[in-house]
């Protein structure tokens, strides 16, 4: 991550567009982080679509923020809302399933310090068409905390948002830009070994056997989930992960699991499992590149079934594909997913972990 942290005097804090309330209010009720974002001049030989971002800690406390919740030059989450002519632009970068962040996964911002980074949005968003784009940074600060011991949460219990004002920028889209994006992402090529209807890349025989068992378990999970929803059940299993019942939201959940189940049942080599990831994640996918799932270190130590299992991870990742359910990573973990279902059921239906935990159903609920 090519970013910098700078110390600044508290009297020179940015007049950026954070969602912080007045700094004189109690710290627990205000967002200590403010954001300034502006269109940047493109580097020589590159295309416009680059933004400069400065995040300033305007509080009197030190703040710890997970790195993945801050913008970087290598996005691994959909942190921006991008639109062109009022129409949303899809995120095409990595979507990563993570476990609890460790000490090394945090950025530490002391009182008055700034975090600066330049982000090339064309590497993760579809900016292939020329025109004016509207861009807003909007990142939930899950697991972020301050040195006074408080978590950065909004009054509704959900994580505070790291949010900027909307920025309008011109992008010169072209075929060359599209080629540059594909190269920068390392778009998967062909190849692989087909075994029992699944394509494997870079996997040992032992790992292929583990994945085969996980896919079988995942198929059992999705079939059970689809059956539960098709039967019209609205018990604690549904409300815990997707919130208060409405016919519209229930229809969305049912549609999602119909699609996830259908995708998981493919057995003609469409599903590709790539074992080449050496990161500490569980897994990741590119949402516009079905059905290739990159499994990582945490996947191999996860249980076959149950909470945050191998089977559940595959369901989580399958839900991300735009042709399946198009979910995002709004929050991670059972606690975060439960809070999301209570405070924002619509977002729960867009959250991959919510789908995974509904399918795993651990502990079991009716």
mmCIF file of N, CA and C in Angstrom, residues 16 28 80 100 163 170 180 269 276 303 346 364:
data_model
loop_
_atom_site.group_PDB
_atom_site.id
_atom_site.type_symbol
_atom_site.label_atom_id
_atom_site.label_comp_id
_atom_site.label_asym_id
_atom_site.label_seq_id
_atom_site.Cartn_x
_atom_site.Cartn_y
_atom_site.Cartn_z
ATOM 1 N N UNK A 16 -12.610 18.915 5.225
ATOM 2 C CA UNK A 16 -13.106 17.898 4.303
ATOM 3 C C UNK A 16 -14.510 17.472 4.640
ATOM 4 N N UNK A 28 -17.581 9.835 21.706
ATOM 5 C CA UNK A 28 -18.312 8.620 21.343
ATOM 6 C C UNK A 28 -19.446 8.900 20.372
ATOM 7 N N UNK A 80 -15.947 2.647 -2.666
ATOM 8 C CA UNK A 80 -16.434 3.852 -3.335
ATOM 9 C C UNK A 80 -17.792 3.593 -3.987
ATOM 10 N N UNK A 100 -11.011 -12.014 11.778
ATOM 11 C CA UNK A 100 -10.796 -10.870 12.647
ATOM 12 C C UNK A 100 -9.434 -10.251 12.362
ATOM 13 N N UNK A 163 -16.661 8.752 5.174
ATOM 14 C CA UNK A 163 -17.422 9.218 4.014
ATOM 15 C C UNK A 163 -16.944 10.577 3.544
ATOM 16 N N UNK A 170 -13.568 13.720 -14.855
ATOM 17 C CA UNK A 170 -13.642 13.276 -16.242
ATOM 18 C C UNK A 170 -12.762 12.050 -16.424
ATOM 19 N N UNK A 180 -5.473 -2.037 -20.033
ATOM 20 C CA UNK A 180 -4.622 -1.725 -18.900
ATOM 21 C C UNK A 180 -5.232 -2.265 -17.614
ATOM 22 N N UNK A 269 -17.230 -28.193 -15.037
ATOM 23 C CA UNK A 269 -15.976 -27.451 -15.067
ATOM 24 C C UNK A 269 -16.139 -25.955 -14.946
ATOM 25 N N UNK A 276 -3.742 -20.721 -5.607
ATOM 26 C CA UNK A 276 -2.507 -19.959 -5.680
ATOM 27 C C UNK A 276 -2.383 -18.798 -4.714
ATOM 28 N N UNK A 303 -12.944 -25.313 9.597
ATOM 29 C CA UNK A 303 -13.638 -26.603 9.629
ATOM 30 C C UNK A 303 -14.402 -26.826 8.333
ATOM 31 N N UNK A 346 -32.000 -4.207 4.579
ATOM 32 C CA UNK A 346 -31.695 -4.138 3.150
ATOM 33 C C UNK A 346 -30.216 -4.398 2.890
ATOM 34 N N UNK A 364 -27.947 -24.020 15.291
ATOM 35 C CA UNK A 364 -29.135 -24.283 14.494
ATOM 36 C C UNK A 364 -30.354 -23.517 15.002
#
